[in-house]
Amino acid sequence: MRPTAAGSTRVLCLLGVLTAVGLLPWLSGRDPALTVLRARSAEQEPTKEALDAVRRDLGLDAGPLSLLGSWASDLAHGDLGTSWVSGTEVLPSVVAGLQVSLTLMGAAFAVAVLLAATLVAPVLVRGRRSAGAFAAMLAAVPEFLLATVALLVCGVWLGWLPTSGWQGPEYLVLPALALGVPAGGLLGRLVADALPGVLDERWVELWRGAGVSRGIVAGAALKRVLPPLVPQFGMAAVGLTGGAVAVETVFAVPGIGRTALGAAKSQDLPLLQGAVLALLTLGLVVGALAAFIRRRLLGPALRDASLALPPARPVRTHPAIPLTLFTVLAVTIGWGLLRDPYAISTADRLAAPTWSHPLGTDGLGRDVLARLGHGAATTVGTAAAVCLLSLLLALALGFLPGVAAGAADIANALPPVIVGILVAAVAGPGTGGAAFAVALISWPPLAAHAAALVQEVRASGFLLAQRAIGAPPSWILTRHVLPSVAAPVARHALLRLPGIALALASLGFLGLGAQPPAPEWGLLLDESRAYVERAPWAALAPAVALALLAGLAVSGASYASYASQASYAQARKAKATRTRTRTRKVTPVGV
């Protein structure tokens, strides 16, 4: 029943996305004939005759449903239509863009795996987690900022590599590094968090006692760790497509993401439909491939057992670490809130940091500290709201795993940038639209976590005992299931906060989020890109703030997890002590 529900949901969501894309020009409220005319020729006057000619040429008078049906009919015959702007066939453009993106994704994933291996190696050697906070900070570095810095340092200053285009292997290096470093930080943190619990298992002790070499034990531990994490690796691979849109824009790489972005801006509907269909297909194929690899790693004896990782062993984090990070962020943001983020001083433009401007000024002479402080409410506050909404949605869908699985596949396949394009086309670019776009696709990892915990709790012995004594379902749900599920998923959601903030910043960087002169962090990075060589402080300030936010989230969640486990152990110890005391009081002397 569950596969049927998941398949039905997957098909419905896929049709819903493609229908929304097909109706996009009419949902946006803009005349598609005017947009296409301007995309074809910026000099031509939009007269009534010219617009009518465009409508006849594109068949717009037939209405959106007729065009959507015609596109679906052609798709059944392998035809993606003709571009409204260039008049060329869409299929070759989509295939060419997809080939470029797949090549870039493969190189970036290789960089990510190498970096993740470097972060995980100390954990294998020492048997304890050591890469969490640093890896999370790497994962929070914006891809577009890395792309800009790499372009300036390696391309402009040193002249080692080309800075734009796609003509040979050397053009692949800088974009792959910009995409692979954050992804490597994410993958390294996932494996580093899971390995200590595996290395504490009984079989590791037995193997070491039997004299098995450390390398063989490490390889077996990795094989034990990887199957449950393979779906997360698949999500990271698909996530490279989302980051690739910004990176492709910086380096002028003709990938499928940049193709979709340009098609959406020009309302080139056939090209946009083909690009979105390619992205959805890519996401679904990667998800299916991840599931296949997981089953192959588990082997035939363990496929039906659905081998799960042991609970992550909490690392004792000193409270001074999250407290220090919180203090630095709070003081910086509070100091910036006392300043005017919109005051323009052309005499002080691109000024270096001084006491009057502790973080320098931007291209209009505005105080960077003030804009960073006022932008925290937009970036961090919006990310927290999206994170809370994703948590509530995940907890609700955790009880419907069959239905949620199909929707999660589609949500994972859509990069935030593409969803932001669709939302911005309907509601216009802005903070609310960007938040809604990120919320639509940020819940699947949390829902998968919640569903696994719900299944585990429902099969536990104490829950069976509660049913046996006649406890009502509402009591079991509110007193046992939800408390057991909500706390771990909430800590997981806290770890997702920097990624959500980064997704919002990416939309702001591409002009799909907050609009000027709003001091949103992604917009600050976009505005500072033009003069990052002369005034790097304007770009470093929001980037460092995002990295500190990631470190705060990881260290705060680690401290909360360790503290909760310690308090639970202390409570059990106290309860056992009270039980022994009562037993001694009622035991007769001499017995």
Coordinates of C-alpha atoms in Angstrom, one line a residue:
M1 CA 0.0 0.0 0.0
R2 CA 2.8 2.3 0.9
P3 CA 4.6 2.1 -2.5
T4 CA 1.3 2.7 -4.3
A5 CA 0.7 5.9 -2.1
A6 CA 4.3 7.1 -2.7
G7 CA 4.1 6.5 -6.4
S8 CA 0.7 8.3 -6.7
T9 CA 2.0 11.2 -4.7
R10 CA 5.1 11.4 -6.8
V11 CA 3.1 11.5 -10.1
L12 CA 0.7 14.1 -8.8
C13 CA 3.5 16.4 -7.5
L14 CA 5.3 16.0 -10.8
L15 CA 2.2 16.9 -12.8
G16 CA 1.6 19.8 -10.4
V17 CA 5.0 21.3 -10.9
L18 CA 4.9 20.9 -14.7
T19 CA 1.4 22.5 -14.8
A20 CA 2.6 25.4 -12.7
V21 CA 5.5 26.0 -15.1
G22 CA 3.2 25.8 -18.1
L23 CA 0.9 28.4 -16.5
L24 CA 3.7 30.6 -15.3
P25 CA 3.4 33.5 -17.8
W26 CA -0.3 33.9 -17.0
L27 CA 0.1 33.3 -13.3
S28 CA 2.7 36.1 -13.2
G29 CA 0.2 38.7 -14.5
R30 CA 2.7 39.9 -17.1
D31 CA 2.0 39.9 -20.8
P32 CA 4.1 37.0 -22.2
A33 CA 4.0 38.7 -25.7
L34 CA 5.7 41.8 -24.3
T35 CA 8.3 39.9 -22.4
V36 CA 9.2 37.7 -25.4
L37 CA 9.3 40.8 -27.7
R38 CA 11.8 42.5 -25.5
A39 CA 13.9 39.4 -25.2
R40 CA 14.0 39.1 -29.0
S41 CA 14.8 42.7 -29.6
A42 CA 15.3 45.4 -27.0
E43 CA 15.1 48.1 -29.7
Q44 CA 11.7 47.2 -31.2
E45 CA 8.8 49.3 -30.0
P46 CA 6.0 47.2 -28.3
T47 CA 3.3 48.5 -30.6
K48 CA -0.1 46.7 -30.8
E49 CA 0.7 45.3 -34.2
A50 CA 4.1 43.9 -32.9
L51 CA 2.5 42.3 -29.9
D52 CA -0.3 40.8 -31.9
A53 CA 2.2 39.3 -34.3
V54 CA 4.1 37.7 -31.4
R55 CA 0.8 36.3 -30.0
R56 CA -0.1 34.8 -33.4
D57 CA 3.4 33.4 -33.8
L58 CA 3.4 31.7 -30.4
G59 CA -0.3 30.7 -30.4
L60 CA -1.0 32.7 -27.2
D61 CA -4.5 33.5 -28.2
A62 CA -5.4 29.8 -27.8
G63 CA -4.9 30.1 -24.0
P64 CA -2.6 28.5 -21.5
L65 CA -4.4 25.2 -21.2
S66 CA -4.3 24.7 -24.9
L67 CA -0.6 25.4 -25.0
L68 CA 0.0 23.1 -22.1
G69 CA -1.9 20.3 -23.7
S70 CA 0.0 20.8 -27.0
W71 CA 3.3 20.7 -25.1
A72 CA 2.3 17.5 -23.3
S73 CA 1.3 15.9 -26.7
D74 CA 4.6 16.8 -28.3
L75 CA 6.5 15.6 -25.2
A76 CA 4.9 12.1 -25.7
H77 CA 6.6 12.1 -29.1
G78 CA 10.0 13.2 -27.7
D79 CA 9.6 16.8 -28.8
L80 CA 10.2 19.7 -26.3
G81 CA 9.0 22.4 -28.7
T82 CA 10.7 25.5 -30.1
S83 CA 12.2 28.3 -28.1
W84 CA 9.9 31.4 -28.1
V85 CA 13.0 33.7 -28.1
S86 CA 15.6 32.1 -30.4
G87 CA 13.3 30.0 -32.5
T88 CA 15.6 27.0 -32.2
E89 CA 14.7 23.5 -31.0
V90 CA 14.6 23.2 -27.2
L91 CA 15.8 19.6 -26.9
P92 CA 19.4 20.2 -28.2
S93 CA 19.7 23.2 -25.8
V94 CA 18.4 21.2 -22.8
V95 CA 20.7 18.2 -23.6
A96 CA 23.7 20.4 -24.1
G97 CA 23.0 22.3 -20.8
L98 CA 22.4 19.0 -19.0
Q99 CA 25.7 17.6 -20.2
V100 CA 27.6 20.6 -18.9
S101 CA 25.8 20.5 -15.5
L102 CA 26.4 16.7 -15.1
T103 CA 30.1 17.2 -15.9
L104 CA 30.3 20.1 -13.4
M105 CA 28.3 18.1 -10.8
G106 CA 30.6 15.1 -11.2
A107 CA 33.7 17.1 -10.7
A108 CA 32.3 19.0 -7.7
F109 CA 31.1 15.7 -6.1
A110 CA 34.6 14.3 -6.5
V111 CA 36.0 17.4 -4.7
A112 CA 33.3 17.0 -2.0
V113 CA 34.2 13.3 -1.4
L114 CA 38.0 14.1 -1.2
L115 CA 37.3 16.9 1.3
A116 CA 34.9 14.7 3.3
A117 CA 37.5 11.9 3.5
T118 CA 40.0 14.5 4.8
L119 CA 37.6 15.6 7.5
V120 CA 36.6 12.0 8.4
A121 CA 40.2 10.6 8.6
P122 CA 40.9 12.0 12.1
V123 CA 37.7 10.4 13.4
L124 CA 38.7 7.0 12.1
V125 CA 42.1 7.4 13.7
R126 CA 41.0 8.7 17.1
G127 CA 37.5 7.2 17.2
R128 CA 35.8 10.4 18.3
R129 CA 34.0 13.1 16.5
S130 CA 36.2 16.1 15.7
A131 CA 35.0 17.6 12.4
G132 CA 31.5 18.7 13.2
A133 CA 31.7 22.4 13.8
F134 CA 34.5 23.1 11.3
A135 CA 32.7 21.0 8.6
A136 CA 29.4 22.9 9.3
M137 CA 31.2 26.2 8.8
L138 CA 32.6 24.9 5.5
A139 CA 29.1 23.9 4.5
A140 CA 27.7 27.3 5.3
V141 CA 30.2 29.2 3.0
P142 CA 28.1 30.5 0.1
E143 CA 29.1 28.8 -3.2
F144 CA 28.7 32.1 -5.1
L145 CA 31.2 33.8 -2.6
L146 CA 33.7 31.0 -3.1
A147 CA 33.2 31.3 -6.8
T148 CA 33.8 35.1 -6.7
V149 CA 36.9 34.8 -4.5
A150 CA 38.3 31.9 -6.6
L151 CA 37.7 33.9 -9.8
L152 CA 39.6 36.9 -8.4
V153 CA 42.5 35.1 -6.8
C154 CA 43.2 32.2 -9.2
G155 CA 41.8 33.8 -12.4
V156 CA 42.5 37.6 -12.1
W157 CA 45.4 38.0 -9.7
L158 CA 47.4 34.9 -10.4
G159 CA 46.2 34.2 -13.9
W160 CA 46.3 30.4 -13.3
L161 CA 42.9 29.5 -14.7
P162 CA 40.3 31.0 -17.0
T163 CA 37.5 33.0 -15.4
S164 CA 34.5 32.4 -17.7
G165 CA 33.2 30.2 -20.4
W166 CA 33.3 26.4 -21.1
Q167 CA 35.8 25.4 -23.6
G168 CA 38.0 22.8 -21.9
P169 CA 38.9 20.9 -18.7
E170 CA 40.7 23.9 -17.3
Y171 CA 37.4 25.8 -17.2
L172 CA 36.0 23.2 -14.9
V173 CA 38.4 23.6 -12.0
L174 CA 37.2 26.8 -10.3
P175 CA 33.5 26.1 -10.6
A176 CA 34.0 22.6 -9.2
L177 CA 36.0 23.9 -6.2
A178 CA 33.4 26.5 -5.5
L179 CA 30.6 23.8 -5.5
G180 CA 32.6 21.0 -3.9
V181 CA 33.9 22.6 -0.8
P182 CA 30.5 23.3 0.9
A183 CA 29.2 19.9 -0.2
G184 CA 32.3 18.3 1.2
G185 CA 31.8 20.0 4.5
L186 CA 28.2 18.7 4.7
L187 CA 29.2 15.1 3.8
G188 CA 32.1 15.1 6.2
R189 CA 29.9 16.2 9.0
L190 CA 27.3 13.5 8.3
V191 CA 30.0 10.7 8.3
A192 CA 31.9 12.2 11.2
D193 CA 28.8 12.3 13.4
A194 CA 27.9 8.7 12.6
L195 CA 31.3 7.0 12.9
P196 CA 31.9 7.2 16.7
G197 CA 28.7 5.3 17.4
V198 CA 29.7 2.6 14.9
L199 CA 33.2 2.4 16.4
D200 CA 31.7 1.7 19.8
E201 CA 29.8 -1.4 18.6
R202 CA 30.7 -4.8 19.9
W203 CA 32.1 -6.2 16.6
V204 CA 34.8 -3.5 16.4
E205 CA 36.1 -4.5 19.8
L206 CA 36.1 -8.2 18.9
W207 CA 37.9 -7.5 15.6
R208 CA 40.5 -5.4 17.3
G209 CA 41.0 -8.1 20.0
A210 CA 41.4 -10.7 17.3
G211 CA 44.3 -8.6 15.8
V212 CA 42.5 -7.4 12.7
S213 CA 44.4 -4.4 11.2
R214 CA 43.3 -0.9 11.7
G215 CA 42.8 -0.4 8.0
I216 CA 40.4 -3.3 7.7
V217 CA 38.4 -2.2 10.7
A218 CA 38.2 1.3 9.3
G219 CA 37.0 0.0 5.9
A220 CA 34.4 -2.2 7.6
A221 CA 33.2 0.8 9.7
L222 CA 32.8 2.9 6.7
K223 CA 30.8 0.2 4.9
R224 CA 28.6 0.0 8.0
V225 CA 28.2 3.8 8.0
L226 CA 27.5 4.5 4.4
P227 CA 24.2 2.6 3.6
P228 CA 22.0 4.8 5.8
L229 CA 23.8 7.9 4.7
V230 CA 23.6 7.2 0.9
P231 CA 20.2 8.9 0.6
Q232 CA 21.8 12.0 2.2
F233 CA 24.6 11.8 -0.3
G234 CA 22.0 11.7 -3.1
M235 CA 20.4 14.8 -1.7
A236 CA 23.8 16.5 -1.6
A237 CA 24.4 15.6 -5.2
V238 CA 21.1 17.0 -6.3
G239 CA 21.8 20.1 -4.1
L240 CA 24.8 20.7 -6.2
T241 CA 22.4 21.7 -9.0
G242 CA 20.9 24.4 -6.9
G243 CA 24.3 25.9 -6.0
A244 CA 25.4 25.5 -9.6
V245 CA 22.9 28.1 -10.8
A246 CA 24.7 30.9 -8.9
V247 CA 28.2 29.4 -9.8
E248 CA 27.2 29.0 -13.4
T249 CA 26.1 32.7 -13.4
V250 CA 29.5 33.9 -11.9
F251 CA 31.6 31.9 -14.4
A252 CA 29.2 32.2 -17.4
V253 CA 28.9 28.4 -17.6
P254 CA 26.1 27.3 -20.0
G255 CA 24.6 24.7 -17.7
I256 CA 21.0 23.6 -17.3
G257 CA 20.5 25.8 -14.2
R258 CA 21.6 29.0 -15.9
T259 CA 19.5 28.0 -18.9
A260 CA 16.4 27.7 -16.7
L261 CA 17.2 31.0 -15.0
G262 CA 17.5 32.8 -18.3
A263 CA 14.4 31.2 -19.7
A264 CA 12.3 32.2 -16.7
K265 CA 13.5 35.8 -16.9
S266 CA 12.6 36.0 -20.6
Q267 CA 9.4 33.9 -20.2
D268 CA 10.7 31.5 -22.8
L269 CA 8.1 28.9 -21.8
P270 CA 9.2 25.9 -23.9
L271 CA 12.8 26.2 -22.9
L272 CA 11.8 26.7 -19.2
Q273 CA 9.5 23.6 -19.3
G274 CA 12.3 21.5 -20.9
A275 CA 14.9 22.7 -18.3
V276 CA 12.6 22.1 -15.3
L277 CA 11.7 18.6 -16.7
A278 CA 15.4 17.8 -17.0
L279 CA 16.1 18.9 -13.5
L280 CA 13.2 16.9 -12.1
T281 CA 14.3 13.8 -14.0
L282 CA 17.9 14.3 -12.8
G283 CA 16.7 14.5 -9.2
L284 CA 14.5 11.4 -9.5
V285 CA 17.3 9.4 -11.2
V286 CA 19.8 10.4 -8.5
G287 CA 17.3 9.4 -5.8
A288 CA 16.7 6.0 -7.4
L289 CA 20.4 5.5 -7.9
A290 CA 21.0 6.3 -4.2
A291 CA 18.4 3.7 -3.2
F292 CA 20.0 1.1 -5.5
I293 CA 23.5 1.7 -4.1
R294 CA 22.2 1.5 -0.5
R295 CA 20.6 -1.9 -1.2
R296 CA 23.8 -3.1 -2.9
L297 CA 25.9 -2.0 0.1
L298 CA 23.5 -3.7 2.6
G299 CA 23.6 -7.0 0.7
P300 CA 20.9 -9.6 0.2
A301 CA 20.9 -10.7 3.8
L302 CA 20.2 -7.2 5.2
R303 CA 17.9 -5.6 2.5
D304 CA 14.8 -6.4 4.4
A305 CA 16.3 -5.6 7.8
S306 CA 16.8 -2.0 6.8
L307 CA 20.0 -1.7 8.9
A308 CA 20.0 1.5 10.8
L309 CA 22.9 3.4 12.4
P310 CA 23.3 3.4 16.2
P311 CA 22.3 6.6 17.9
A312 CA 24.9 9.3 17.4
R313 CA 27.1 9.6 20.5
P314 CA 26.8 13.1 21.9
V315 CA 30.1 15.0 22.0
R316 CA 30.7 16.9 25.2
T317 CA 30.8 20.5 24.0
H318 CA 31.9 23.1 26.4
P319 CA 29.2 25.7 27.0
A320 CA 31.7 28.4 26.3
I321 CA 31.8 27.6 22.6
P322 CA 28.2 28.2 21.7
L323 CA 28.1 31.1 24.3
T324 CA 31.1 32.7 22.6
L325 CA 29.7 32.4 19.1
F326 CA 26.3 33.7 20.3
T327 CA 28.0 36.6 22.0
V328 CA 30.0 37.6 19.0
L329 CA 27.0 37.5 16.7
A330 CA 24.7 39.2 19.2
V331 CA 27.2 42.0 19.9
T332 CA 27.9 42.5 16.2
I333 CA 24.2 42.5 15.3
G334 CA 23.2 44.7 18.2
W335 CA 26.0 47.2 17.4
G336 CA 24.8 47.4 13.8
L337 CA 21.2 47.9 14.9
L338 CA 22.3 51.2 16.5
R339 CA 23.5 52.5 13.2
D340 CA 21.6 53.7 10.0
P341 CA 21.9 51.1 7.3
Y342 CA 20.6 53.4 4.5
A343 CA 22.7 56.6 5.1
I344 CA 24.7 57.2 1.9
S345 CA 28.1 59.0 2.0
T346 CA 29.8 59.2 -1.4
A347 CA 32.9 60.6 0.2
D348 CA 33.3 57.4 2.3
R349 CA 32.5 54.8 -0.4
L350 CA 34.6 51.6 -0.2
A351 CA 36.3 52.9 2.9
A352 CA 38.5 50.5 4.9
P353 CA 37.4 49.5 8.4
T354 CA 37.9 52.3 11.0
W355 CA 36.5 53.2 14.4
S356 CA 33.7 55.2 12.7
H357 CA 33.0 52.3 10.3
P358 CA 34.2 49.1 12.1
L359 CA 33.5 46.9 9.1
G360 CA 34.1 49.5 6.4
T361 CA 31.6 50.8 3.8
D362 CA 30.1 49.6 0.6
G363 CA 30.0 51.0 -2.9
L364 CA 27.6 53.8 -1.9
G365 CA 29.4 54.7 1.3
R366 CA 26.8 52.9 3.5
D367 CA 28.1 51.4 6.8
V368 CA 28.6 47.6 6.4
L369 CA 28.2 46.9 10.1
A370 CA 24.8 48.7 10.1
R371 CA 23.6 46.8 7.1
L372 CA 24.8 43.5 8.6
G373 CA 23.0 44.1 11.8
H374 CA 19.7 45.2 10.2
G375 CA 19.9 42.4 7.7
A376 CA 20.1 39.8 10.5
A377 CA 16.4 40.1 11.1
T378 CA 15.7 39.5 7.5
T379 CA 18.1 36.6 7.0
V380 CA 18.3 34.8 10.4
G381 CA 14.7 35.6 11.4
T382 CA 13.3 34.4 8.1
A383 CA 15.4 31.3 8.2
A384 CA 14.2 30.6 11.8
A385 CA 10.6 30.9 10.7
V386 CA 11.1 28.6 7.7
C387 CA 12.9 26.2 9.9
L388 CA 10.0 26.1 12.4
L389 CA 7.5 25.7 9.6
S390 CA 9.6 22.8 8.1
L391 CA 9.7 21.2 11.6
L392 CA 6.0 21.3 12.1
L393 CA 5.4 19.9 8.5
A394 CA 7.9 17.2 9.1
L395 CA 6.3 16.1 12.3
A396 CA 2.9 15.9 10.6
L397 CA 4.2 14.0 7.6
G398 CA 6.3 11.7 9.8
F399 CA 3.0 9.8 10.5
L400 CA 2.3 9.5 6.7
P401 CA 5.6 8.1 5.4
G402 CA 4.0 6.5 2.3
V403 CA 2.4 9.7 1.1
A404 CA 5.3 11.9 2.2
A405 CA 7.9 9.8 0.3
G406 CA 6.6 10.6 -3.2
A407 CA 6.3 14.4 -2.4
A408 CA 9.8 14.3 -0.9
D409 CA 11.3 12.9 -4.1
I410 CA 9.9 15.8 -6.1
A411 CA 10.9 18.4 -3.4
N412 CA 14.5 17.0 -3.3
A413 CA 14.7 17.1 -7.1
L414 CA 13.9 20.8 -7.3
P415 CA 16.8 23.2 -6.4
P416 CA 15.8 26.2 -4.2
V417 CA 16.7 28.5 -7.1
I418 CA 14.2 26.9 -9.5
V419 CA 11.4 27.1 -6.9
G420 CA 12.4 30.7 -6.2
I421 CA 12.1 31.5 -9.9
L422 CA 8.6 30.0 -10.0
V423 CA 7.5 31.8 -6.8
A424 CA 9.1 35.1 -7.8
A425 CA 7.3 34.9 -11.2
V426 CA 3.9 34.7 -9.5
A427 CA 4.4 36.8 -6.4
G428 CA 7.3 38.9 -7.5
P429 CA 10.8 38.9 -5.9
G430 CA 10.8 39.5 -2.2
T431 CA 11.6 38.1 1.2
G432 CA 8.2 36.4 1.6
G433 CA 8.4 34.7 -1.7
A434 CA 11.9 33.5 -1.1
A435 CA 10.9 32.1 2.3
F436 CA 7.9 30.3 0.8
A437 CA 10.1 28.8 -1.9
V438 CA 12.7 27.5 0.6
A439 CA 9.9 26.2 2.9
L440 CA 8.5 24.2 0.0
I441 CA 11.6 22.1 -0.3
S442 CA 13.4 22.1 3.1
W443 CA 11.2 19.6 4.9
P444 CA 12.1 16.2 3.3
P445 CA 15.2 15.4 5.5
L446 CA 13.3 16.3 8.6
A447 CA 10.2 14.3 7.5
A448 CA 12.4 11.2 6.8
H449 CA 14.0 11.5 10.2
A450 CA 10.6 11.9 11.9
A451 CA 9.2 8.9 10.0
A452 CA 12.1 6.7 11.1
L453 CA 11.6 7.7 14.7
V454 CA 7.9 7.2 14.6
Q455 CA 8.4 3.7 13.2
E456 CA 11.0 2.9 15.9
V457 CA 8.8 4.2 18.8
R458 CA 5.7 2.4 17.5
A459 CA 7.6 -0.9 17.6
S460 CA 9.0 -0.3 21.1
G461 CA 8.1 -2.6 24.0
F462 CA 6.8 0.1 26.3
L463 CA 4.3 1.3 23.7
L464 CA 3.0 -2.3 23.4
A465 CA 2.6 -2.3 27.2
Q466 CA 0.7 1.0 27.1
R467 CA -1.7 -0.5 24.6
A468 CA -2.1 -3.7 26.6
I469 CA -3.2 -1.8 29.7
G470 CA -5.8 0.1 27.7
A471 CA -4.2 3.5 27.2
P472 CA -6.1 5.6 24.6
P473 CA -4.4 6.4 21.3
S474 CA -4.5 10.2 22.1
W475 CA -2.6 9.5 25.4
I476 CA 0.0 7.4 23.6
L477 CA 0.4 10.0 20.9
T478 CA 0.8 13.1 23.1
R479 CA 2.7 11.5 26.1
H480 CA 4.9 9.0 24.3
V481 CA 5.2 9.2 20.6
L482 CA 5.5 13.0 20.1
P483 CA 7.9 13.6 22.9
S484 CA 10.2 10.8 21.7
V485 CA 10.1 12.2 18.1
A486 CA 9.9 16.0 18.5
A487 CA 13.2 16.5 20.5
P488 CA 15.6 14.7 18.1
V489 CA 13.9 16.2 15.0
A490 CA 14.0 19.7 16.6
R491 CA 17.8 19.3 17.1
H492 CA 18.1 18.2 13.5
A493 CA 16.1 21.2 12.4
L494 CA 18.5 23.4 14.3
L495 CA 21.3 21.9 12.3
R496 CA 19.4 22.8 9.1
L497 CA 19.1 26.5 10.1
P498 CA 22.4 27.6 8.5
G499 CA 21.5 25.7 5.2
I500 CA 18.2 27.4 5.1
A501 CA 19.8 30.8 5.7
L502 CA 22.2 30.0 2.9
A503 CA 19.4 29.1 0.5
L504 CA 17.7 32.4 1.3
A505 CA 21.0 34.2 0.7
S506 CA 21.4 32.4 -2.6
L507 CA 18.0 33.6 -3.8
G508 CA 18.9 37.1 -2.6
F509 CA 22.2 36.9 -4.5
L510 CA 20.3 36.0 -7.7
G511 CA 17.8 38.8 -7.3
L512 CA 14.9 36.5 -6.4
G513 CA 14.7 37.4 -2.7
A514 CA 14.9 40.7 -0.9
Q515 CA 15.3 43.7 -3.2
P516 CA 17.5 46.8 -2.9
P517 CA 18.1 48.7 -0.7
A518 CA 17.1 46.0 1.9
P519 CA 20.2 44.9 3.9
E520 CA 19.6 41.1 3.4
W521 CA 22.9 39.1 3.7
G522 CA 22.6 37.5 0.3
L523 CA 21.9 40.8 -1.3
L524 CA 24.9 42.3 0.5
L525 CA 27.0 39.6 -1.1
D526 CA 25.6 40.3 -4.5
E527 CA 26.1 44.1 -4.2
S528 CA 29.7 43.6 -3.0
R529 CA 30.7 41.2 -5.8
A530 CA 31.4 44.1 -8.3
Y531 CA 34.1 45.6 -6.0
V532 CA 35.2 42.6 -3.9
E533 CA 38.8 43.1 -5.2
R534 CA 39.0 46.7 -3.9
A535 CA 36.8 46.2 -0.7
P536 CA 36.7 42.6 0.3
W537 CA 35.4 43.5 3.8
A538 CA 31.9 44.2 2.4
A539 CA 31.6 40.6 1.2
L540 CA 33.5 38.9 4.1
A541 CA 31.2 40.4 6.7
P542 CA 28.0 38.5 5.7
A543 CA 30.0 35.4 4.7
V544 CA 31.7 35.2 8.2
A545 CA 28.3 35.9 9.8
L546 CA 26.9 32.8 8.0
A547 CA 29.8 30.7 9.0
L548 CA 29.4 31.8 12.7
L549 CA 25.7 31.0 12.5
A550 CA 26.6 27.5 11.3
G551 CA 29.1 27.0 14.1
L552 CA 26.6 28.2 16.7
A553 CA 23.9 25.9 15.4
V554 CA 26.2 22.8 15.4
S555 CA 27.8 23.5 18.8
G556 CA 24.4 24.5 20.3
A557 CA 22.7 21.4 19.1
S558 CA 25.6 19.2 20.3
Y559 CA 25.6 20.8 23.8
A560 CA 21.8 20.4 24.0
S561 CA 22.0 16.8 23.0
Y562 CA 24.8 16.0 25.5
A563 CA 23.1 17.9 28.3
S564 CA 19.7 16.2 27.7
Q565 CA 21.4 12.8 27.7
A566 CA 23.3 13.6 30.8
S567 CA 20.2 14.8 32.6
Y568 CA 18.3 11.7 31.5
A569 CA 21.1 9.5 32.9
Q570 CA 21.2 11.5 36.1
A571 CA 17.4 11.1 36.5
R572 CA 17.6 7.3 36.0
K573 CA 20.5 7.1 38.5
A574 CA 18.4 9.1 41.0
K575 CA 15.4 6.9 40.4
A576 CA 17.5 3.7 40.9
T577 CA 18.9 5.2 44.2
R578 CA 15.4 5.9 45.5
T579 CA 14.3 2.4 44.6
R580 CA 17.2 0.8 46.5
T581 CA 16.5 3.0 49.5
R582 CA 12.9 2.0 49.6
T583 CA 13.9 -1.7 49.2
R584 CA 16.3 -1.4 52.2
K585 CA 13.5 0.2 54.3
V586 CA 11.0 -2.6 53.8
T587 CA 13.4 -5.6 54.0
P588 CA 13.2 -7.4 57.4
V589 CA 16.4 -7.5 59.5
G590 CA 18.1 -10.8 59.2
V591 CA 16.6 -11.9 56.0

